[in-house]
Amino acid sequence: MQESRLFKVVYYLLDKGQTTASELAEKFEVSVRTIYRDIDALSGAGIPVYTETGRNGGIHLMNDFVLDKAVLSEEEKQEILTALQSVSTAQNGNNSQILQKLSAMFHMGSENWLEVDFSRWGNQGTDNEKFALLKSAVIHCRAVKIHYASSYETIRERVVQPLKLIYKAKAWYLKAFCTEKQGLRTFKLNRIVELELLNESFPPCNVLEQTGASEEAYHQITLRFPGEMAYRVYDEFDRTQVQRQPDGDLIVSANMPADGWLIGFLLSFGTQVDILSPAYLKEIIAEQAKLICEKYKS
């Protein structure tokens, strides 16, 4: 128990730079006297930790101190190498030297068992370039001008402040502050037809707090599917969102974005879905189905 706490104390000091005995005692739920005994034990083990008294005093590590590689287990070393390898595409190959250095330092090879490619089949690498550019925009807080094929309209130009890249439901999305809508929006990467990194930067802080922006609306949707649609239902929804009924039907309850994408998603099930709530969705789907019918009749 003490050995585990000693490592945690070192990690905490590496992260914070400086702390106090009372702060450590509160964090690790021990007495201040125990913390001082831990500091003595670390010093005795050769860890350059020291204390200073006075107004600006506290507990420190020497500025250039780094943990020896032996602190990591063999499994942890392999996990680090695998994590770097798995995102090699996102790094544009820049992590190859890091992999080589860490592999040499850990005295172990990196097993090439996983490949991550962000591009679609038949794509000539533009998807990877798009991902890398957006990643750079997020990290360096740079605004981006995009041409986006939305669910409602044709392709439109928008200026956004990228906040994070999200992988969800088998697709990549960009969460960003939209300067036109003055709110947070989620853009599917495949629908970003063109993008340009702008010289305009934005503060690296919480956009919600900074602007009072609101996130796009998500509604609680309840749907009923016949049992034969189970293959599609479990492909689209988590099993915790699905309840099988005695007659074999499947009831799905999920929070989903209330936009044009949802209408297209529901229409993709044809007659194999019954919208239980909200009621307004039934009217929209019925109207869309009517328009489709009229289009093909003519």
mmCIF file of C-alpha atoms in Angstrom:
data_model
loop_
_atom_site.group_PDB
_atom_site.id
_atom_site.type_symbol
_atom_site.label_atom_id
_atom_site.label_comp_id
_atom_site.label_asym_id
_atom_site.label_seq_id
_atom_site.Cartn_x
_atom_site.Cartn_y
_atom_site.Cartn_z
ATOM 1 C CA MET A 1 0.000 0.000 0.000
ATOM 2 C CA GLN A 2 2.806 2.429 0.914
ATOM 3 C CA GLU A 3 4.734 1.574 -2.265
ATOM 4 C CA SER A 4 1.681 2.345 -4.385
ATOM 5 C CA ARG A 5 1.166 5.650 -2.576
ATOM 6 C CA LEU A 6 4.823 6.603 -3.017
ATOM 7 C CA PHE A 7 4.521 6.255 -6.786
ATOM 8 C CA LYS A 8 1.299 8.268 -6.753
ATOM 9 C CA VAL A 9 3.031 11.019 -4.777
ATOM 10 C CA VAL A 10 5.817 11.169 -7.380
ATOM 11 C CA TYR A 11 3.310 11.277 -10.263
ATOM 12 C CA TYR A 12 1.409 14.037 -8.484
ATOM 13 C CA LEU A 13 4.573 16.094 -8.025
ATOM 14 C CA LEU A 14 5.547 15.566 -11.681
ATOM 15 C CA ASP A 15 2.121 16.857 -12.704
ATOM 16 C CA LYS A 16 1.759 19.774 -10.265
ATOM 17 C CA GLY A 17 5.371 20.810 -9.836
ATOM 18 C CA GLN A 18 4.826 21.911 -6.243
ATOM 19 C CA THR A 19 2.450 21.016 -3.453
ATOM 20 C CA THR A 20 2.160 20.964 0.335
ATOM 21 C CA ALA A 21 2.138 18.156 2.871
ATOM 22 C CA SER A 22 -1.421 19.022 3.918
ATOM 23 C CA GLU A 23 -2.594 18.903 0.288
ATOM 24 C CA LEU A 24 -0.993 15.482 -0.207
ATOM 25 C CA ALA A 25 -2.410 14.244 3.093
ATOM 26 C CA GLU A 26 -5.917 15.255 2.032
ATOM 27 C CA LYS A 27 -5.566 13.750 -1.442
ATOM 28 C CA PHE A 28 -4.257 10.389 -0.268
ATOM 29 C CA GLU A 29 -6.337 10.320 2.937
ATOM 30 C CA VAL A 30 -3.429 9.955 5.344
ATOM 31 C CA SER A 31 -1.933 12.145 8.042
ATOM 32 C CA VAL A 32 0.586 14.931 7.412
ATOM 33 C CA ARG A 33 3.099 12.951 9.491
ATOM 34 C CA THR A 34 2.659 9.979 7.131
ATOM 35 C CA ILE A 35 3.317 12.231 4.141
ATOM 36 C CA TYR A 36 6.584 13.444 5.682
ATOM 37 C CA ARG A 37 7.589 9.811 6.266
ATOM 38 C CA ASP A 38 6.809 9.134 2.589
ATOM 39 C CA ILE A 39 8.993 12.071 1.537
ATOM 40 C CA ASP A 40 11.849 10.700 3.646
ATOM 41 C CA ALA A 41 11.363 7.279 2.054
ATOM 42 C CA LEU A 42 11.472 8.769 -1.442
ATOM 43 C CA SER A 43 14.611 10.727 -0.637
ATOM 44 C CA GLY A 44 16.222 7.599 0.747
ATOM 45 C CA ALA A 45 15.376 5.777 -2.500
ATOM 46 C CA GLY A 46 17.226 8.420 -4.539
ATOM 47 C CA ILE A 47 14.216 10.427 -5.731
ATOM 48 C CA PRO A 48 15.272 14.132 -5.728
ATOM 49 C CA VAL A 49 12.333 15.407 -3.687
ATOM 50 C CA TYR A 50 12.868 18.231 -1.222
ATOM 51 C CA THR A 51 10.887 20.598 0.976
ATOM 52 C CA GLU A 52 11.129 24.335 1.526
ATOM 53 C CA THR A 53 9.684 26.294 4.389
ATOM 54 C CA GLY A 54 8.286 29.778 4.241
ATOM 55 C CA ARG A 55 5.487 31.574 2.445
ATOM 56 C CA ASN A 56 6.269 30.191 -1.008
ATOM 57 C CA GLY A 57 7.650 26.902 0.230
ATOM 58 C CA GLY A 58 6.333 23.400 -0.278
ATOM 59 C CA ILE A 59 7.323 20.017 -1.605
ATOM 60 C CA HIS A 60 9.179 19.897 -4.954
ATOM 61 C CA LEU A 61 10.962 17.605 -7.349
ATOM 62 C CA MET A 62 14.130 18.716 -9.092
ATOM 63 C CA ASN A 63 13.217 20.433 -12.360
ATOM 64 C CA ASP A 64 14.942 17.937 -14.665
ATOM 65 C CA PHE A 65 13.755 14.807 -12.880
ATOM 66 C CA VAL A 66 12.097 12.097 -15.008
ATOM 67 C CA LEU A 67 10.961 8.649 -13.981
ATOM 68 C CA ASP A 68 13.194 5.802 -15.033
ATOM 69 C CA LYS A 69 11.780 3.553 -17.735
ATOM 70 C CA ALA A 70 11.910 0.632 -15.302
ATOM 71 C CA VAL A 71 8.872 2.095 -13.513
ATOM 72 C CA LEU A 72 6.739 0.936 -16.435
ATOM 73 C CA SER A 73 5.780 -2.723 -16.646
ATOM 74 C CA GLU A 74 6.361 -4.710 -19.842
ATOM 75 C CA GLU A 75 2.629 -4.600 -20.550
ATOM 76 C CA GLU A 76 2.492 -0.822 -20.043
ATOM 77 C CA LYS A 77 5.431 -0.318 -22.406
ATOM 78 C CA GLN A 78 3.689 -2.386 -25.098
ATOM 79 C CA GLU A 79 0.464 -0.420 -24.576
ATOM 80 C CA ILE A 80 2.333 2.851 -25.153
ATOM 81 C CA LEU A 81 3.939 1.567 -28.355
ATOM 82 C CA THR A 82 0.624 0.185 -29.604
ATOM 83 C CA ALA A 83 -1.187 3.456 -28.885
ATOM 84 C CA LEU A 84 1.389 5.421 -30.881
ATOM 85 C CA GLN A 85 1.310 2.930 -33.709
ATOM 86 C CA SER A 86 -2.484 2.872 -33.927
ATOM 87 C CA VAL A 87 -2.707 6.601 -34.618
ATOM 88 C CA SER A 88 0.188 6.789 -37.068
ATOM 89 C CA THR A 89 -2.111 8.044 -39.817
ATOM 90 C CA ALA A 90 -3.382 10.903 -37.664
ATOM 91 C CA GLN A 91 0.197 11.933 -36.994
ATOM 92 C CA ASN A 92 1.079 11.996 -40.719
ATOM 93 C CA GLY A 93 3.917 9.585 -39.971
ATOM 94 C CA ASN A 94 5.607 12.016 -37.575
ATOM 95 C CA ASN A 95 5.501 9.505 -34.749
ATOM 96 C CA SER A 96 7.765 6.960 -36.487
ATOM 97 C CA GLN A 97 10.874 8.438 -34.861
ATOM 98 C CA ILE A 98 9.117 8.476 -31.485
ATOM 99 C CA LEU A 99 8.242 4.802 -31.952
ATOM 100 C CA GLN A 100 11.840 3.949 -32.824
ATOM 101 C CA LYS A 101 13.237 5.822 -29.826
ATOM 102 C CA LEU A 102 10.749 4.339 -27.363
ATOM 103 C CA SER A 103 11.183 0.834 -28.802
ATOM 104 C CA ALA A 104 14.943 1.146 -28.348
ATOM 105 C CA MET A 105 14.590 2.575 -24.841
ATOM 106 C CA PHE A 106 12.125 -0.154 -23.827
ATOM 107 C CA HIS A 107 14.236 -2.848 -25.542
ATOM 108 C CA MET A 108 11.193 -4.238 -27.313
ATOM 109 C CA GLY A 109 9.676 -4.163 -30.783
ATOM 110 C CA SER A 110 6.316 -2.753 -31.709
ATOM 111 C CA GLU A 111 4.093 -5.514 -33.058
ATOM 112 C CA ASN A 112 2.442 -4.390 -36.291
ATOM 113 C CA TRP A 113 -0.995 -5.893 -35.544
ATOM 114 C CA LEU A 114 -3.177 -2.807 -36.020
ATOM 115 C CA GLU A 115 -3.585 -0.292 -38.818
ATOM 116 C CA VAL A 116 -5.789 2.796 -38.635
ATOM 117 C CA ASP A 117 -6.801 4.482 -41.876
ATOM 118 C CA PHE A 118 -9.265 7.379 -41.759
ATOM 119 C CA SER A 119 -9.935 7.350 -45.506
ATOM 120 C CA ARG A 120 -12.865 5.742 -47.316
ATOM 121 C CA TRP A 121 -12.410 2.935 -49.850
ATOM 122 C CA GLY A 122 -11.123 4.308 -53.140
ATOM 123 C CA ASN A 123 -10.088 7.599 -51.531
ATOM 124 C CA GLN A 124 -6.715 8.982 -52.640
ATOM 125 C CA GLY A 125 -5.668 10.183 -49.188
ATOM 126 C CA THR A 126 -7.739 13.381 -49.041
ATOM 127 C CA ASP A 127 -9.681 12.045 -46.036
ATOM 128 C CA ASN A 128 -6.410 11.601 -44.134
ATOM 129 C CA GLU A 129 -5.310 15.110 -45.105
ATOM 130 C CA LYS A 130 -8.662 16.482 -43.933
ATOM 131 C CA PHE A 131 -8.322 14.702 -40.595
ATOM 132 C CA ALA A 132 -4.755 15.972 -40.100
ATOM 133 C CA LEU A 133 -5.727 19.565 -40.932
ATOM 134 C CA LEU A 134 -8.683 19.529 -38.533
ATOM 135 C CA LYS A 135 -6.529 17.958 -35.831
ATOM 136 C CA SER A 136 -4.039 20.807 -36.251
ATOM 137 C CA ALA A 137 -6.861 23.359 -36.101
ATOM 138 C CA VAL A 138 -8.126 21.884 -32.818
ATOM 139 C CA ILE A 139 -4.685 21.777 -31.210
ATOM 140 C CA HIS A 140 -3.628 25.267 -32.327
ATOM 141 C CA CYS A 141 -7.080 26.907 -31.902
ATOM 142 C CA ARG A 142 -7.348 28.016 -35.523
ATOM 143 C CA ALA A 143 -10.639 28.781 -37.251
ATOM 144 C CA VAL A 144 -11.553 26.791 -40.360
ATOM 145 C CA LYS A 145 -13.726 27.645 -43.337
ATOM 146 C CA ILE A 146 -15.661 24.614 -44.502
ATOM 147 C CA HIS A 147 -18.067 23.796 -47.315
ATOM 148 C CA TYR A 148 -20.575 21.431 -45.713
ATOM 149 C CA ALA A 149 -23.302 19.280 -47.244
ATOM 150 C CA SER A 150 -25.963 19.601 -44.552
ATOM 151 C CA SER A 151 -29.067 17.463 -44.086
ATOM 152 C CA TYR A 152 -31.387 20.355 -44.870
ATOM 153 C CA GLU A 153 -29.767 22.278 -47.691
ATOM 154 C CA THR A 154 -27.228 22.138 -50.450
ATOM 155 C CA ILE A 155 -23.529 22.678 -49.811
ATOM 156 C CA ARG A 156 -22.990 25.827 -47.724
ATOM 157 C CA GLU A 157 -19.947 27.727 -46.537
ATOM 158 C CA ARG A 158 -19.391 28.124 -42.801
ATOM 159 C CA VAL A 159 -16.613 29.383 -40.551
ATOM 160 C CA VAL A 160 -16.153 27.238 -37.449
ATOM 161 C CA GLN A 161 -13.903 27.068 -34.404
ATOM 162 C CA PRO A 162 -12.934 23.366 -34.057
ATOM 163 C CA LEU A 163 -13.044 21.983 -30.508
ATOM 164 C CA LYS A 164 -12.581 18.226 -30.856
ATOM 165 C CA LEU A 165 -12.722 15.272 -33.231
ATOM 166 C CA ILE A 166 -15.183 12.560 -32.236
ATOM 167 C CA TYR A 167 -15.502 8.970 -33.409
ATOM 168 C CA LYS A 168 -19.098 7.839 -32.897
ATOM 169 C CA ALA A 169 -21.436 5.319 -34.527
ATOM 170 C CA LYS A 170 -18.830 4.172 -37.071
ATOM 171 C CA ALA A 171 -18.071 7.676 -38.326
ATOM 172 C CA TRP A 172 -15.837 10.672 -37.550
ATOM 173 C CA TYR A 173 -17.359 14.002 -36.528
ATOM 174 C CA LEU A 174 -16.060 17.499 -35.811
ATOM 175 C CA LYS A 175 -17.509 19.328 -32.824
ATOM 176 C CA ALA A 176 -17.084 23.048 -33.359
ATOM 177 C CA PHE A 177 -18.496 26.482 -32.596
ATOM 178 C CA CYS A 178 -20.335 27.727 -35.682
ATOM 179 C CA THR A 179 -19.917 31.490 -36.092
ATOM 180 C CA GLU A 180 -23.050 31.669 -38.258
ATOM 181 C CA LYS A 181 -25.375 29.827 -35.872
ATOM 182 C CA GLN A 182 -23.555 31.147 -32.769
ATOM 183 C CA GLY A 183 -23.693 27.739 -31.175
ATOM 184 C CA LEU A 184 -22.012 24.365 -30.961
ATOM 185 C CA ARG A 185 -22.593 22.092 -33.923
ATOM 186 C CA THR A 186 -21.450 18.617 -34.923
ATOM 187 C CA PHE A 187 -20.272 18.100 -38.507
ATOM 188 C CA LYS A 188 -19.757 14.704 -40.108
ATOM 189 C CA LEU A 189 -16.275 14.652 -41.641
ATOM 190 C CA ASN A 190 -17.411 12.861 -44.788
ATOM 191 C CA ARG A 191 -19.806 15.738 -45.505
ATOM 192 C CA ILE A 192 -17.090 18.391 -45.310
ATOM 193 C CA VAL A 193 -16.489 18.791 -49.029
ATOM 194 C CA GLU A 194 -13.801 21.490 -48.796
ATOM 195 C CA LEU A 195 -11.957 23.133 -45.930
ATOM 196 C CA GLU A 196 -9.414 25.890 -45.473
ATOM 197 C CA LEU A 197 -7.328 26.658 -42.394
ATOM 198 C CA LEU A 198 -7.670 30.363 -41.590
ATOM 199 C CA ASN A 199 -5.211 32.728 -39.914
ATOM 200 C CA GLU A 200 -7.925 33.632 -37.417
ATOM 201 C CA SER A 201 -7.368 32.123 -33.974
ATOM 202 C CA PHE A 202 -9.699 31.788 -30.990
ATOM 203 C CA PRO A 203 -9.088 31.552 -27.220
ATOM 204 C CA PRO A 204 -8.313 28.029 -25.980
ATOM 205 C CA CYS A 205 -11.132 28.041 -23.444
ATOM 206 C CA ASN A 206 -14.624 26.697 -23.016
ATOM 207 C CA VAL A 207 -16.673 28.215 -25.833
ATOM 208 C CA LEU A 208 -19.896 27.588 -23.968
ATOM 209 C CA GLU A 209 -18.720 29.735 -21.049
ATOM 210 C CA GLN A 210 -17.122 32.324 -23.316
ATOM 211 C CA THR A 211 -20.098 32.975 -25.593
ATOM 212 C CA GLY A 212 -23.085 31.507 -23.808
ATOM 213 C CA ALA A 213 -23.566 29.277 -26.837
ATOM 214 C CA SER A 214 -26.024 26.423 -26.695
ATOM 215 C CA GLU A 215 -25.507 22.956 -28.083
ATOM 216 C CA GLU A 216 -27.656 21.566 -30.867
ATOM 217 C CA ALA A 217 -30.897 19.976 -29.735
ATOM 218 C CA TYR A 218 -31.167 16.278 -28.930
ATOM 219 C CA HIS A 219 -34.583 14.739 -28.418
ATOM 220 C CA GLN A 220 -35.689 11.556 -26.719
ATOM 221 C CA ILE A 221 -36.905 9.305 -29.540
ATOM 222 C CA THR A 222 -38.896 6.106 -28.989
ATOM 223 C CA LEU A 223 -39.269 3.653 -31.869
ATOM 224 C CA ARG A 224 -40.769 0.205 -32.425
ATOM 225 C CA PHE A 225 -39.290 -2.314 -34.869
ATOM 226 C CA PRO A 226 -40.441 -5.820 -35.849
ATOM 227 C CA GLY A 227 -38.215 -8.650 -34.641
ATOM 228 C CA GLU A 228 -36.870 -9.370 -38.131
ATOM 229 C CA MET A 229 -35.168 -5.961 -38.086
ATOM 230 C CA ALA A 230 -32.942 -6.986 -35.149
ATOM 231 C CA TYR A 231 -29.844 -7.115 -37.401
ATOM 232 C CA ARG A 232 -30.294 -3.449 -38.294
ATOM 233 C CA VAL A 233 -31.446 -2.313 -34.847
ATOM 234 C CA TYR A 234 -28.385 -3.717 -33.080
ATOM 235 C CA ASP A 235 -26.215 -2.319 -35.843
ATOM 236 C CA GLU A 236 -27.487 1.203 -35.115
ATOM 237 C CA PHE A 237 -28.262 1.143 -31.371
ATOM 238 C CA ASP A 238 -26.607 -0.142 -28.215
ATOM 239 C CA ARG A 239 -28.325 -3.098 -26.610
ATOM 240 C CA THR A 240 -28.994 -1.024 -23.463
ATOM 241 C CA GLN A 241 -31.287 1.153 -25.600
ATOM 242 C CA VAL A 242 -33.292 -1.830 -26.858
ATOM 243 C CA GLN A 243 -36.089 -3.682 -25.084
ATOM 244 C CA ARG A 244 -37.439 -6.872 -26.621
ATOM 245 C CA GLN A 245 -41.202 -7.255 -26.253
ATOM 246 C CA PRO A 246 -43.108 -10.530 -25.615
ATOM 247 C CA ASP A 247 -44.331 -10.490 -29.247
ATOM 248 C CA GLY A 248 -40.724 -10.207 -30.487
ATOM 249 C CA ASP A 249 -40.884 -6.525 -31.402
ATOM 250 C CA LEU A 250 -38.036 -4.226 -30.347
ATOM 251 C CA ILE A 251 -38.608 -0.908 -28.548
ATOM 252 C CA VAL A 252 -35.728 1.552 -28.844
ATOM 253 C CA SER A 253 -35.311 4.710 -26.734
ATOM 254 C CA ALA A 254 -32.406 7.031 -27.557
ATOM 255 C CA ASN A 255 -31.364 10.670 -27.544
ATOM 256 C CA MET A 256 -30.823 11.717 -31.150
ATOM 257 C CA PRO A 257 -30.116 15.011 -32.954
ATOM 258 C CA ALA A 258 -33.360 16.651 -34.075
ATOM 259 C CA ASP A 259 -32.320 17.622 -37.587
ATOM 260 C CA GLY A 260 -32.661 16.614 -41.206
ATOM 261 C CA TRP A 261 -30.301 13.680 -40.711
ATOM 262 C CA LEU A 262 -32.805 12.089 -38.298
ATOM 263 C CA ILE A 263 -35.577 12.310 -40.907
ATOM 264 C CA GLY A 264 -33.414 10.587 -43.513
ATOM 265 C CA PHE A 265 -32.344 7.979 -40.951
ATOM 266 C CA LEU A 266 -35.936 7.100 -40.076
ATOM 267 C CA LEU A 267 -37.003 7.022 -43.728
ATOM 268 C CA SER A 268 -34.219 4.507 -44.405
ATOM 269 C CA PHE A 269 -36.227 1.927 -42.423
ATOM 270 C CA GLY A 270 -39.216 2.300 -44.743
ATOM 271 C CA THR A 271 -42.326 0.662 -43.260
ATOM 272 C CA GLN A 272 -40.253 -1.323 -40.755
ATOM 273 C CA VAL A 273 -40.340 1.360 -38.040
ATOM 274 C CA ASP A 274 -43.148 2.798 -35.959
ATOM 275 C CA ILE A 275 -42.478 6.173 -34.315
ATOM 276 C CA LEU A 276 -43.951 6.113 -30.806
ATOM 277 C CA SER A 277 -42.692 9.534 -29.743
ATOM 278 C CA PRO A 278 -42.384 12.435 -30.240
ATOM 279 C CA ALA A 279 -45.612 12.882 -32.170
ATOM 280 C CA TYR A 280 -44.314 15.671 -34.428
ATOM 281 C CA LEU A 281 -41.892 13.233 -36.070
ATOM 282 C CA LYS A 282 -44.790 11.138 -37.341
ATOM 283 C CA GLU A 283 -46.207 14.150 -39.171
ATOM 284 C CA ILE A 284 -42.843 15.028 -40.733
ATOM 285 C CA ILE A 285 -42.193 11.442 -41.874
ATOM 286 C CA ALA A 286 -45.725 11.159 -43.289
ATOM 287 C CA GLU A 287 -45.270 14.390 -45.256
ATOM 288 C CA GLN A 288 -41.885 13.279 -46.589
ATOM 289 C CA ALA A 289 -43.290 9.895 -47.583
ATOM 290 C CA LYS A 290 -46.137 11.652 -49.392
ATOM 291 C CA LEU A 291 -43.673 13.812 -51.335
ATOM 292 C CA ILE A 292 -41.637 10.734 -52.283
ATOM 293 C CA CYS A 293 -44.788 8.986 -53.469
ATOM 294 C CA GLU A 294 -45.862 11.971 -55.576
ATOM 295 C CA LYS A 295 -42.405 12.290 -57.070
ATOM 296 C CA TYR A 296 -42.296 8.719 -58.356
ATOM 297 C CA LYS A 297 -45.930 8.691 -59.452
ATOM 298 C CA SER A 298 -45.209 11.600 -61.738
#
